[in-house]
Short mmCIF file of C-alpha atoms in Angstrom, two decimals:
data_model
loop_
_atom_site.label_atom_id
_atom_site.label_comp_id
_atom_site.label_asym_id
_atom_site.label_seq_id
_atom_site.Cartn_x
_atom_site.Cartn_y
_atom_site.Cartn_z
CA MET R 95 0.00 0.00 0.00
CA SER R 96 1.29 3.44 -0.93
CA LEU R 97 2.62 5.67 1.84
CA ARG R 98 0.50 8.84 1.70
CA ILE R 99 2.46 11.89 2.83
CA VAL R 100 0.81 15.30 3.17
CA VAL R 101 3.04 18.35 3.60
CA THR R 102 1.44 21.52 4.95
CA VAL R 103 3.00 24.66 3.49
CA LYS R 104 2.30 28.37 3.74
CA TYR R 105 2.51 31.30 1.34
CA VAL R 106 4.06 34.15 3.33
CA PRO R 107 5.15 37.75 2.71
CA ASP R 108 8.80 38.05 1.72
CA ALA R 109 10.74 38.87 4.90
CA THR R 110 12.99 41.22 2.91
CA GLY R 111 10.00 43.31 1.81
CA ASP R 112 8.25 46.19 3.56
CA ARG R 113 5.75 44.27 5.68
CA HIS R 114 2.97 45.96 7.61
CA PHE R 115 -0.59 45.52 8.88
CA ALA R 116 -3.74 46.28 6.89
CA ASP R 117 -6.55 48.46 8.26
CA ASP R 118 -8.16 45.46 10.01
CA LEU R 119 -4.81 44.64 11.70
CA THR R 120 -4.25 41.49 9.67
CA VAL R 121 -1.02 41.12 7.72
CA ASP R 122 -1.19 43.12 4.48
CA ARG R 123 -0.36 40.56 1.82
CA ASP R 124 -1.23 42.70 -1.20
CA ASP R 125 1.59 45.23 -1.09
CA VAL R 126 4.49 42.82 -0.68
CA ASP R 127 5.68 39.85 -2.72
CA GLY R 128 4.96 36.40 -1.30
CA LEU R 129 6.76 33.08 -1.45
CA LEU R 130 6.85 29.57 0.02
CA SER R 131 7.85 29.88 3.68
CA GLU R 132 11.52 28.98 3.94
CA LEU R 133 10.89 26.81 6.99
CA ASP R 134 8.33 24.81 4.99
CA GLU R 135 10.93 24.04 2.34
CA TYR R 136 12.63 21.83 4.95
CA ALA R 137 9.35 19.96 5.42
CA VAL R 138 9.01 19.39 1.67
CA GLU R 139 12.61 18.17 1.51
CA GLN R 140 12.16 15.65 4.33
CA ALA R 141 8.91 14.38 2.83
CA LEU R 142 10.66 13.86 -0.51
CA GLN R 143 13.51 11.99 1.16
CA ILE R 144 11.06 9.71 2.97
CA SER R 145 9.24 9.13 -0.33
CA GLU R 146 12.48 8.29 -2.14
CA ASN R 147 13.39 5.72 0.51
CA ALA R 148 9.95 4.06 0.43
CA ASP R 149 8.86 1.30 -1.96
CA ASP R 150 5.75 3.23 -2.93
CA ALA R 151 4.89 6.72 -1.71
CA GLU R 152 3.02 9.83 -2.81
CA VAL R 153 3.68 13.38 -1.61
CA THR R 154 0.82 15.89 -1.57
CA VAL R 155 1.42 19.53 -0.65
CA LEU R 156 -1.44 21.41 1.01
CA THR R 157 -1.86 25.14 1.53
CA ILE R 158 -4.51 27.63 2.62
CA GLY R 159 -4.57 31.10 1.13
CA PRO R 160 -5.56 33.45 -1.68
CA GLU R 161 -5.02 32.84 -5.40
CA ASP R 162 -1.35 33.80 -5.18
CA ALA R 163 -0.75 30.99 -2.68
CA LYS R 164 -0.57 28.65 -5.69
CA ASP R 165 2.97 29.99 -6.14
CA ALA R 166 3.98 28.18 -2.94
CA LEU R 167 2.45 24.98 -4.26
CA ARG R 168 4.24 25.32 -7.59
CA LYS R 169 7.58 25.71 -5.79
CA ALA R 170 6.94 22.51 -3.81
CA LEU R 171 5.79 20.67 -6.95
CA SER R 172 8.91 21.77 -8.81
CA MET R 173 11.00 20.38 -5.94
CA GLY R 174 9.41 16.98 -6.57
CA ALA R 175 6.04 16.69 -4.82
CA ASP R 176 3.45 14.68 -6.76
CA LYS R 177 0.29 16.78 -6.42
CA ALA R 178 -1.17 19.73 -4.55
CA ILE R 179 -4.32 20.94 -2.81
CA HIS R 180 -5.22 24.61 -2.48
CA VAL R 181 -7.91 25.66 0.01
CA GLU R 182 -9.18 29.09 -0.99
CA ASP R 183 -12.20 30.94 0.36
CA ASP R 184 -12.86 34.64 1.01
CA ASP R 185 -14.26 33.73 4.44
CA LEU R 186 -10.81 32.51 5.52
CA HIS R 187 -9.41 36.04 5.73
CA GLY R 188 -8.09 36.69 9.23
CA THR R 189 -8.16 33.05 10.35
CA ASP R 190 -5.89 32.41 13.35
CA ALA R 191 -3.81 29.33 14.20
CA ILE R 192 -6.74 27.48 15.77
CA GLY R 193 -8.95 28.06 12.74
CA THR R 194 -6.09 27.17 10.42
CA SER R 195 -5.63 23.85 12.20
CA LEU R 196 -9.33 23.08 11.70
CA VAL R 197 -9.13 23.71 7.95
CA LEU R 198 -5.89 21.77 7.58
CA ALA R 199 -7.20 18.80 9.56
CA LYS R 200 -10.40 18.63 7.51
CA ALA R 201 -8.43 18.87 4.25
CA ILE R 202 -5.92 16.23 5.37
CA GLU R 203 -8.74 13.84 6.27
CA LYS R 204 -10.41 14.45 2.91
CA ALA R 205 -7.14 13.90 1.03
CA GLY R 206 -6.22 10.75 2.94
CA TYR R 207 -2.89 10.41 4.74
CA ASP R 208 -0.47 8.24 6.67
CA LEU R 209 2.04 10.93 7.58
CA VAL R 210 1.72 14.72 7.86
CA VAL R 211 4.94 16.75 7.66
CA SER R 212 5.13 20.43 8.63
CA GLY R 213 7.79 23.05 9.15
CA MET R 214 8.63 24.14 12.69
CA ALA R 215 6.77 27.46 12.27
CA SER R 216 5.72 29.95 9.61
CA THR R 217 8.02 32.88 8.92
CA ASP R 218 5.19 35.41 9.29
CA GLY R 219 3.22 34.27 12.37
CA THR R 220 6.11 32.24 13.94
CA MET R 221 3.73 30.64 16.47
CA GLY R 222 4.85 27.06 15.90
CA VAL R 223 1.67 25.53 17.32
CA VAL R 224 -0.21 24.42 14.22
CA PRO R 225 1.35 20.91 13.89
CA ALA R 226 0.33 20.06 17.46
CA LEU R 227 -3.17 21.46 16.93
CA VAL R 228 -3.57 19.46 13.71
CA ALA R 229 -2.44 16.26 15.44
CA GLU R 230 -4.97 16.85 18.23
CA ARG R 231 -7.79 17.39 15.74
CA LEU R 232 -6.81 14.28 13.78
CA GLY R 233 -6.45 12.24 16.98
CA VAL R 234 -2.98 10.97 16.07
CA PRO R 235 0.47 11.16 17.70
CA GLN R 236 2.70 14.20 17.16
CA VAL R 237 6.50 14.05 16.96
CA THR R 238 7.60 17.64 16.60
CA LEU R 239 10.75 19.76 16.15
CA LEU R 240 12.79 16.98 14.57
CA SER R 241 16.24 17.53 13.10
CA GLU R 242 16.20 14.01 11.67
CA VAL R 243 13.23 11.91 10.53
CA SER R 244 12.62 8.57 8.83
CA VAL R 245 9.82 6.04 8.30
CA GLU R 246 10.18 2.28 8.55
CA ASP R 247 7.65 -0.54 8.95
CA GLY R 248 4.76 1.74 9.79
CA THR R 249 6.72 3.75 12.35
CA VAL R 250 8.04 7.30 12.08
CA LYS R 251 11.29 7.90 13.97
CA GLY R 252 13.17 11.11 14.64
CA ARG R 253 15.69 13.03 16.69
CA ARG R 254 14.83 16.18 18.59
CA ASP R 255 17.84 18.27 19.62
CA GLY R 256 17.60 20.37 22.76
CA ASP R 257 20.04 22.64 24.56
CA ALA R 258 21.20 19.93 26.94
CA ALA R 259 20.30 16.65 25.24
CA SER R 260 18.90 14.96 22.15
CA GLU R 261 15.79 12.77 22.28
CA LEU R 262 15.09 9.81 20.03
CA LEU R 263 11.34 9.62 19.40
CA GLU R 264 8.99 7.37 17.47
CA ALA R 265 5.29 6.95 16.81
CA GLN R 266 3.07 4.56 14.92
CA LEU R 267 1.51 5.86 11.73
CA PRO R 268 -0.69 7.74 11.10
CA ALA R 269 1.15 10.63 12.75
CA VAL R 270 2.08 14.30 12.44
CA VAL R 271 5.70 15.46 12.50
CA SER R 272 7.37 18.85 12.21
CA VAL R 273 10.99 19.40 11.21
CA THR R 274 13.44 22.17 12.02
CA ASP R 275 15.81 24.13 9.81
CA GLN R 276 18.56 21.74 10.97
CA SER R 277 16.98 18.75 9.22
CA GLY R 278 18.89 19.22 5.96
CA GLU R 279 19.21 21.78 3.18
CA ALA R 280 16.22 21.87 0.85
CA ARG R 281 16.90 20.99 -2.78
CA TYR R 282 16.80 23.63 -5.48
CA PRO R 283 14.20 22.99 -8.22
CA SER R 284 15.80 21.90 -11.48
CA PHE R 285 14.62 23.13 -14.88
CA LYS R 286 13.18 19.66 -15.49
CA GLY R 287 11.33 19.84 -12.16
CA ILE R 288 9.93 23.29 -12.94
CA MET R 289 8.61 22.11 -16.31
CA ALA R 290 7.17 18.89 -14.83
CA ALA R 291 5.38 20.87 -12.10
CA LYS R 292 3.20 22.55 -14.74
CA LYS R 293 1.56 19.20 -15.53
CA LYS R 294 1.02 18.04 -11.95
CA PRO R 295 -2.54 18.16 -10.57
CA VAL R 296 -3.62 21.00 -8.26
CA GLU R 297 -7.04 20.61 -6.66
CA SER R 298 -8.94 23.66 -5.38
CA TRP R 299 -11.29 23.33 -2.40
CA ASP R 300 -13.36 25.84 -0.45
CA LEU R 301 -15.01 25.71 2.98
CA SER R 302 -18.11 23.95 1.65
CA ASP R 303 -15.92 21.11 0.35
CA LEU R 304 -14.66 20.62 3.90
CA ASP R 305 -18.02 21.00 5.68
CA ILE R 306 -16.78 24.06 7.58
CA GLU R 307 -19.06 26.97 8.38
CA ALA R 308 -17.77 30.50 7.75
CA GLU R 309 -18.42 31.38 11.41
CA GLU R 310 -15.83 28.81 12.52
CA VAL R 311 -12.96 30.59 10.78
CA GLY R 312 -11.97 34.06 9.58
CA LEU R 313 -11.43 37.15 11.69
CA ASP R 314 -14.84 36.90 13.41
CA GLY R 315 -14.23 33.28 14.40
CA ALA R 316 -10.66 33.83 15.57
CA TYR R 317 -9.70 33.07 19.17
CA THR R 318 -6.69 35.37 18.84
CA LYS R 319 -6.39 38.69 17.05
CA VAL R 320 -4.24 41.82 17.04
CA GLU R 321 -5.87 44.61 19.07
CA THR R 322 -3.39 47.41 18.41
CA ALA R 323 -0.21 47.87 16.41
CA THR R 324 2.34 50.67 16.28
CA GLU R 325 4.67 51.07 13.35
CA ARG R 326 8.31 50.70 14.22
CA PRO R 327 10.02 54.13 14.22
CA ALA R 328 12.58 54.84 11.54
CA ARG R 329 16.19 54.30 12.47
CA THR R 330 18.04 57.36 13.71
CA ALA R 331 21.72 58.14 13.40
CA GLY R 332 23.84 56.52 16.06
CA THR R 333 26.33 58.15 18.43
CA ILE R 334 29.81 58.47 16.98
CA VAL R 335 32.72 58.38 19.42
CA LYS R 336 35.93 59.88 18.05
CA ASP R 337 38.98 58.43 19.71
CA GLU R 338 41.29 61.29 20.57
CA GLY R 339 42.73 59.60 23.61
CA GLU R 340 39.48 59.46 25.56
CA GLY R 341 37.58 57.06 23.25
CA GLY R 342 37.54 54.17 25.68
CA LYS R 343 36.24 56.35 28.50
CA GLN R 344 33.52 57.89 26.30
CA LEU R 345 32.48 54.43 25.10
CA ALA R 346 32.25 53.14 28.67
CA GLU R 347 30.19 56.18 29.70
CA PHE R 348 27.83 55.65 26.77
CA LEU R 349 27.35 51.95 27.56
CA ALA R 350 26.78 52.77 31.24
CA GLY R 351 24.26 55.43 30.29
CA GLN R 352 22.32 52.86 28.25
CA LYS R 353 22.62 50.41 31.18
CA PHE R 354 24.50 47.88 29.05
CA ILE R 355 27.19 47.72 31.71
#
């Protein structure tokens, strides 16, 4: 039986762009270029490696987002994933992590899965809780923050590295795992992979396909939301200390005045 791997990915604003909030205090995604979250590239890579080491496996990438989110799926398909699912619905605007986990879990169940692979966090929200929430909703084990992962004989195994020790973990499939940016460099799509991605299937689903009511998601259904936001002030010129024999003293006085020492 084929090993069904679902990779959850996110289309995020480019961190090098000028990111800011919209009027409703959600992230403004219209005025900045987006891309596949870098941390999710590690998840795609690990899923592909597991697939390559299996006798028969299929990798599906899944994302939630507006029309442009298909760009994230195309990147993952060009890396080598087999097919993609895009959940798009206007009522999803403003959905928080809890609502996102509901949509992902419903979509994963509809797609069919043995293993779900996620990145450690998104590069925009950086909450890092969605894999655990998805596992809870699916009612399966979670093995998160892995720097090494493999699947053998119906068991997923991995290593989680901490500050003081490393843990060796395992769980019976079906399961949810998340991988860190230490799990291995993600492959760069080849020209052949980019051309092949254009012919790979991409399914589009909305909330009705997942039996989710609009009230359960979106900004109105969110358990968490931004109440206020203040734009970061522009950088000002720093203090220049000219060393004319008293540079060290002036530097020490400055550091003491800022309570750094």
